[in-house]
Coordinates of C-alpha atoms in Angstrom, one line a residue:
M14 CA 0.0 0.0 0.0
G15 CA 1.2 3.5 -0.7
N16 CA 1.8 6.0 2.0
G17 CA 0.9 9.1 -0.1
K18 CA 4.6 9.9 -0.7
E19 CA 5.1 8.0 -3.9
T20 CA 6.0 9.3 -7.3
T21 CA 3.4 8.1 -9.8
T22 CA 3.7 7.8 -13.6
T23 CA 0.7 7.3 -15.9
Y24 CA 0.6 6.9 -19.7
G25 CA -1.9 7.6 -22.4
L26 CA -2.5 9.7 -25.6
N27 CA -3.2 13.4 -26.1
S28 CA -6.9 12.6 -26.3
T29 CA -8.4 15.5 -24.4
T30 CA -9.8 18.7 -25.9
G31 CA -7.1 21.3 -25.8
E32 CA -4.2 18.8 -26.3
T33 CA -3.5 19.7 -29.9
F34 CA -0.3 21.6 -30.6
T35 CA 0.9 23.6 -33.5
I36 CA 4.7 24.2 -33.7
N37 CA 6.1 26.3 -36.6
G38 CA 3.2 25.4 -38.9
K39 CA 3.0 21.7 -38.0
T40 CA -0.1 20.6 -36.1
W41 CA -0.2 17.6 -33.8
G42 CA -3.9 16.5 -33.6
L43 CA -5.6 14.5 -31.0
N44 CA -4.4 10.9 -30.4
T45 CA -1.1 11.5 -32.3
L46 CA 1.3 11.8 -29.3
Q47 CA 2.2 9.6 -26.4
K48 CA 1.5 11.3 -23.1
T49 CA 3.4 10.7 -19.9
I50 CA 2.3 12.2 -16.6
N51 CA 4.7 12.2 -13.6
K52 CA 3.4 13.4 -10.3
D53 CA 5.8 13.8 -7.3
P54 CA 4.9 13.4 -3.6
D55 CA 4.0 17.1 -3.4
G56 CA 1.5 16.9 -6.2
K57 CA 3.7 18.6 -8.7
E58 CA 2.8 17.3 -12.2
T59 CA 5.1 17.1 -15.2
I60 CA 3.6 16.2 -18.5
T61 CA 5.6 15.1 -21.6
Y62 CA 4.2 14.4 -25.1
T63 CA 6.4 12.4 -27.5
D64 CA 5.9 11.3 -31.1
G65 CA 6.1 7.9 -32.6
W66 CA 9.9 8.2 -32.9
G67 CA 10.2 8.9 -29.2
Q68 CA 11.0 12.5 -29.7
T69 CA 9.8 15.0 -27.1
I70 CA 7.4 17.4 -28.8
V71 CA 6.0 19.3 -25.8
S72 CA 7.0 19.1 -22.1
G73 CA 6.1 21.2 -19.1
V74 CA 4.7 21.6 -15.6
N75 CA 1.0 21.6 -15.1
W76 CA 0.1 24.3 -12.5
N77 CA -3.5 23.0 -12.2
P78 CA -3.2 19.2 -11.6
S79 CA -6.4 19.1 -9.5
G80 CA -8.4 20.6 -12.4
D81 CA -6.9 18.9 -15.5
D82 CA -4.1 16.7 -16.7
I83 CA -3.1 18.8 -19.8
L84 CA -0.7 21.5 -20.6
N85 CA -2.3 24.8 -21.4
K86 CA -0.6 28.2 -21.9
S87 CA -3.8 30.0 -20.8
S88 CA -3.5 28.3 -17.4
N89 CA 0.1 29.7 -17.0
D90 CA 1.6 26.2 -17.3
L91 CA 5.3 26.2 -17.9
I92 CA 5.6 24.7 -21.4
T93 CA 8.6 24.0 -23.6
Y94 CA 8.2 23.2 -27.3
F95 CA 10.6 21.2 -29.5
E96 CA 11.1 20.8 -33.3
Y97 CA 13.2 18.3 -35.2
D98 CA 14.4 17.9 -38.8
L99 CA 13.8 14.9 -41.0
L100 CA 16.9 13.1 -39.6
G101 CA 15.7 13.5 -36.0
N102 CA 18.0 16.3 -35.1
L103 CA 16.7 18.9 -32.6
V104 CA 16.6 22.2 -34.5
W105 CA 14.4 24.5 -32.4
V106 CA 13.4 24.9 -28.7
E107 CA 11.0 27.5 -27.2
D108 CA 11.2 27.7 -23.4
P109 CA 8.3 28.8 -21.1
R110 CA 9.4 32.4 -21.5
G111 CA 9.0 32.3 -25.2
L112 CA 12.8 32.4 -25.8
E113 CA 14.1 30.4 -28.7
T114 CA 17.2 28.3 -29.2
T115 CA 18.0 27.1 -32.7
Y116 CA 20.4 24.4 -34.0
D117 CA 21.8 23.8 -37.4
Y118 CA 23.6 20.7 -38.7
N119 CA 25.8 19.7 -41.6
D120 CA 25.1 16.9 -44.0
L121 CA 26.6 14.4 -41.6
G122 CA 24.3 15.4 -38.8
Q123 CA 27.0 17.2 -36.9
L124 CA 26.0 20.3 -35.0
E125 CA 27.5 23.3 -36.8
E126 CA 25.7 26.3 -35.3
K127 CA 23.7 27.0 -32.1
V128 CA 22.0 30.3 -31.4
L129 CA 21.1 30.9 -27.7
P130 CA 18.6 33.6 -26.7
D131 CA 21.0 35.4 -24.4
Q132 CA 23.8 35.8 -26.9
D133 CA 24.3 38.3 -29.6
H134 CA 26.2 35.9 -31.8
S135 CA 26.0 32.2 -32.5
N136 CA 28.2 29.3 -31.4
K137 CA 29.9 27.7 -34.4
Y138 CA 31.4 24.2 -34.6
R139 CA 33.7 22.6 -37.2
Y140 CA 35.0 19.0 -37.4
D141 CA 37.9 17.2 -39.1
K142 CA 37.5 14.4 -41.6
K143 CA 37.2 11.9 -38.8
G144 CA 34.3 13.7 -37.3
Q145 CA 36.3 15.1 -34.4
L146 CA 35.4 18.5 -33.1
R147 CA 38.3 20.8 -34.0
V148 CA 36.9 24.3 -33.7
H149 CA 34.4 26.0 -31.5
V150 CA 33.6 29.7 -32.0
D151 CA 32.2 30.8 -28.6
P152 CA 30.7 34.3 -28.4
N153 CA 31.6 34.4 -24.7
L154 CA 35.3 34.6 -25.5
S155 CA 36.8 38.1 -24.9
S156 CA 37.7 38.7 -28.5
S157 CA 35.8 38.3 -31.7
N158 CA 39.0 37.0 -33.2
E159 CA 39.4 34.1 -30.8
L160 CA 38.2 30.5 -30.9
Y161 CA 38.6 27.2 -29.0
Y162 CA 40.5 24.5 -30.8
H163 CA 41.0 20.8 -30.0
E164 CA 43.8 18.4 -31.0
Y165 CA 43.8 14.6 -31.0
D166 CA 46.3 11.8 -31.2
E167 CA 46.3 9.0 -33.7
L168 CA 43.8 7.0 -31.6
G169 CA 41.3 9.9 -31.6
R170 CA 41.9 10.9 -28.0
V171 CA 41.9 14.6 -27.3
V172 CA 45.4 15.7 -26.3
E173 CA 45.1 19.5 -26.2
T174 CA 42.5 22.2 -25.9
G175 CA 43.3 25.9 -26.2
I176 CA 42.4 29.3 -27.5
Y177 CA 43.5 30.4 -31.0
S178 CA 43.9 34.0 -32.1
G179 CA 46.2 33.8 -35.1
G180 CA 43.9 34.6 -38.0
S181 CA 40.6 35.4 -39.5
I182 CA 37.7 33.4 -38.0
A183 CA 35.8 33.6 -41.3
N184 CA 38.7 32.2 -43.2
I185 CA 39.1 29.3 -40.8
L186 CA 35.4 28.4 -40.8
N187 CA 35.1 28.5 -44.6
D188 CA 38.4 26.8 -45.6
P189 CA 38.8 23.5 -43.7
E190 CA 41.5 22.2 -46.1
S191 CA 43.9 25.1 -45.1
Y192 CA 43.1 24.9 -41.4
Y193 CA 41.3 22.4 -39.2
Y194 CA 41.5 19.4 -41.6
H195 CA 45.3 19.4 -40.8
P196 CA 46.0 17.4 -37.6
D197 CA 48.8 19.8 -36.7
W198 CA 46.8 23.0 -37.0
P199 CA 47.0 25.5 -35.4
Y200 CA 50.7 26.1 -36.2
Q201 CA 51.0 29.4 -34.4
G202 CA 48.9 32.0 -32.6
S203 CA 47.5 29.5 -30.1
S204 CA 47.7 29.1 -26.3
S205 CA 46.8 25.7 -24.8
Y206 CA 45.0 25.6 -21.4
V207 CA 44.3 21.8 -21.1
N208 CA 46.7 19.0 -22.0
Y209 CA 46.1 15.3 -21.7
S210 CA 48.7 12.5 -21.5
Y211 CA 48.1 8.8 -22.1
D212 CA 49.8 5.4 -21.9
G213 CA 52.2 6.3 -19.1
T214 CA 53.5 9.6 -20.5
N215 CA 54.0 12.1 -17.6
A216 CA 52.9 9.5 -15.1
Y217 CA 53.2 10.1 -11.3
S218 CA 55.6 7.8 -9.5
G219 CA 54.0 4.5 -8.6
A220 CA 51.1 4.8 -11.0
I221 CA 50.3 1.4 -12.8
N222 CA 48.1 -0.1 -15.5
L223 CA 48.5 3.1 -17.6
K224 CA 48.5 1.6 -21.1
G225 CA 45.4 2.8 -23.0
N226 CA 44.4 5.1 -20.1
L227 CA 44.6 8.7 -19.3
T228 CA 47.8 9.3 -17.3
R229 CA 47.8 13.0 -16.5
E230 CA 45.6 16.1 -17.1
Q231 CA 47.3 19.4 -17.0
Y232 CA 45.2 22.6 -17.0
K233 CA 46.0 26.3 -16.8
E234 CA 44.3 28.8 -14.5
L235 CA 43.5 31.5 -17.0
D236 CA 43.6 34.4 -14.4
T237 CA 47.1 33.6 -13.1
G238 CA 48.7 31.4 -15.8
N239 CA 49.6 28.8 -13.2
W240 CA 49.2 25.1 -14.1
G241 CA 47.4 22.5 -12.1
Y242 CA 47.7 18.7 -12.5
T243 CA 45.7 15.5 -12.0
W244 CA 47.4 12.1 -12.2
Y245 CA 45.7 8.8 -12.5
S246 CA 46.5 5.1 -11.6
Y247 CA 44.4 2.1 -12.4
N248 CA 43.7 -1.4 -11.0
N249 CA 43.9 -4.6 -13.1
L250 CA 40.3 -4.1 -14.3
G251 CA 41.1 -0.6 -15.7
L252 CA 39.2 1.2 -12.9
V253 CA 40.7 4.3 -11.4
E254 CA 42.5 3.2 -8.2
W255 CA 43.8 6.6 -7.1
I256 CA 43.9 10.2 -8.2
R257 CA 46.5 12.8 -7.2
Q258 CA 45.5 16.4 -7.6
R259 CA 47.8 19.5 -7.5
L260 CA 46.0 22.8 -7.6
P261 CA 47.4 25.7 -9.8
G262 CA 50.3 27.4 -8.1
Q263 CA 50.5 24.8 -5.2
S264 CA 53.4 22.6 -4.3
S265 CA 53.4 18.8 -4.0
S266 CA 53.3 19.1 -0.2
V267 CA 49.6 19.9 -0.4
D268 CA 48.6 17.5 -3.1
K269 CA 45.1 16.0 -2.7
I270 CA 44.8 12.2 -2.9
I271 CA 41.6 10.2 -3.6
E272 CA 41.7 6.4 -3.4
Y273 CA 39.0 4.1 -4.7
T274 CA 38.2 0.5 -3.7
Y275 CA 35.9 -1.8 -5.6
D276 CA 34.2 -5.2 -5.1
E277 CA 34.6 -8.2 -7.5
L278 CA 31.8 -6.8 -9.7
G279 CA 33.7 -3.5 -10.1
R280 CA 31.3 -1.5 -7.9
L281 CA 32.8 1.2 -5.8
T282 CA 32.8 0.2 -2.1
R283 CA 35.1 2.8 -0.5
L284 CA 36.4 6.2 -1.2
F285 CA 39.3 7.7 0.8
Y286 CA 40.1 11.4 0.6
N287 CA 43.3 12.5 2.2
P288 CA 44.9 15.9 1.5
S289 CA 48.6 15.6 1.9
G290 CA 50.1 17.4 4.9
T291 CA 46.8 17.4 6.9
N292 CA 45.0 15.2 9.3
D293 CA 41.7 15.8 7.5
D294 CA 41.0 12.3 6.3
H295 CA 37.6 11.3 5.0
Y296 CA 36.3 7.8 4.3
F297 CA 33.1 7.0 2.4
W298 CA 31.7 3.5 2.2
Y299 CA 29.1 2.2 -0.3
Y300 CA 26.8 -0.8 0.2
Y301 CA 24.5 -2.6 -2.2
D302 CA 21.5 -4.7 -1.8
E303 CA 20.9 -8.1 -3.4
L304 CA 19.7 -6.4 -6.6
G305 CA 22.9 -4.4 -6.9
R306 CA 21.2 -1.1 -5.9
L307 CA 23.1 1.4 -3.8
E308 CA 21.6 1.3 -0.3

């Protein structure tokens, strides 16, 4: 028996008068959408309508669950609308405030442009011939002549992320053969702020089982230019056994160490946090029931 504190889920179709939706000229009539109603212990009701492809078309919070089980703008319900292209890519979202976000894709289905309602310019993305993200033009960067770049190793693992300011953004976006299709680009005018090492390169003393795994992450604090580091070690199953962290500008004497212990199924059973040079040790234990659920 329930105690009145359960979360309930019910299913049906958009079969009630008022449950038709028109989005950018396309109308979803009655009984064309799957309807899911989730009600939390406090009576808050969230309703989601999905099409036959499982795509969310309308979703929101019903402010009048005692009076109806539908989403209605005239009732001040908080409603978000979604639109997709023929390939199933999300291309348009309107939030409850009426603010729109749009997405544009290339012929391979890769996101090329995203326009957010709170930005004057769009985010632009470009990829190499392997489909790896190489360029991100972010309007939040301090200069209109800057962009983020990503470099990869021969296995497709990201090895460097940074800011490039060495040329025309328009030229880069429109001429991939001269720029981001080349694995060694950018050649100059760049400043890395995150570097990744693998397979034992730049390993911390005592680290093991590093082949095929991330060994070290090096990141720059942009305000000060100081570098911080995170080293990794793994057990025989490839699970992280310990992490050693050094904050930007700090010495090894105050490194932070996190150790992980697992059971025979690879489930985390203990986490040990011990900042070097302090007595501030913390232990966390994790227990599971017979169904493998965290207790």
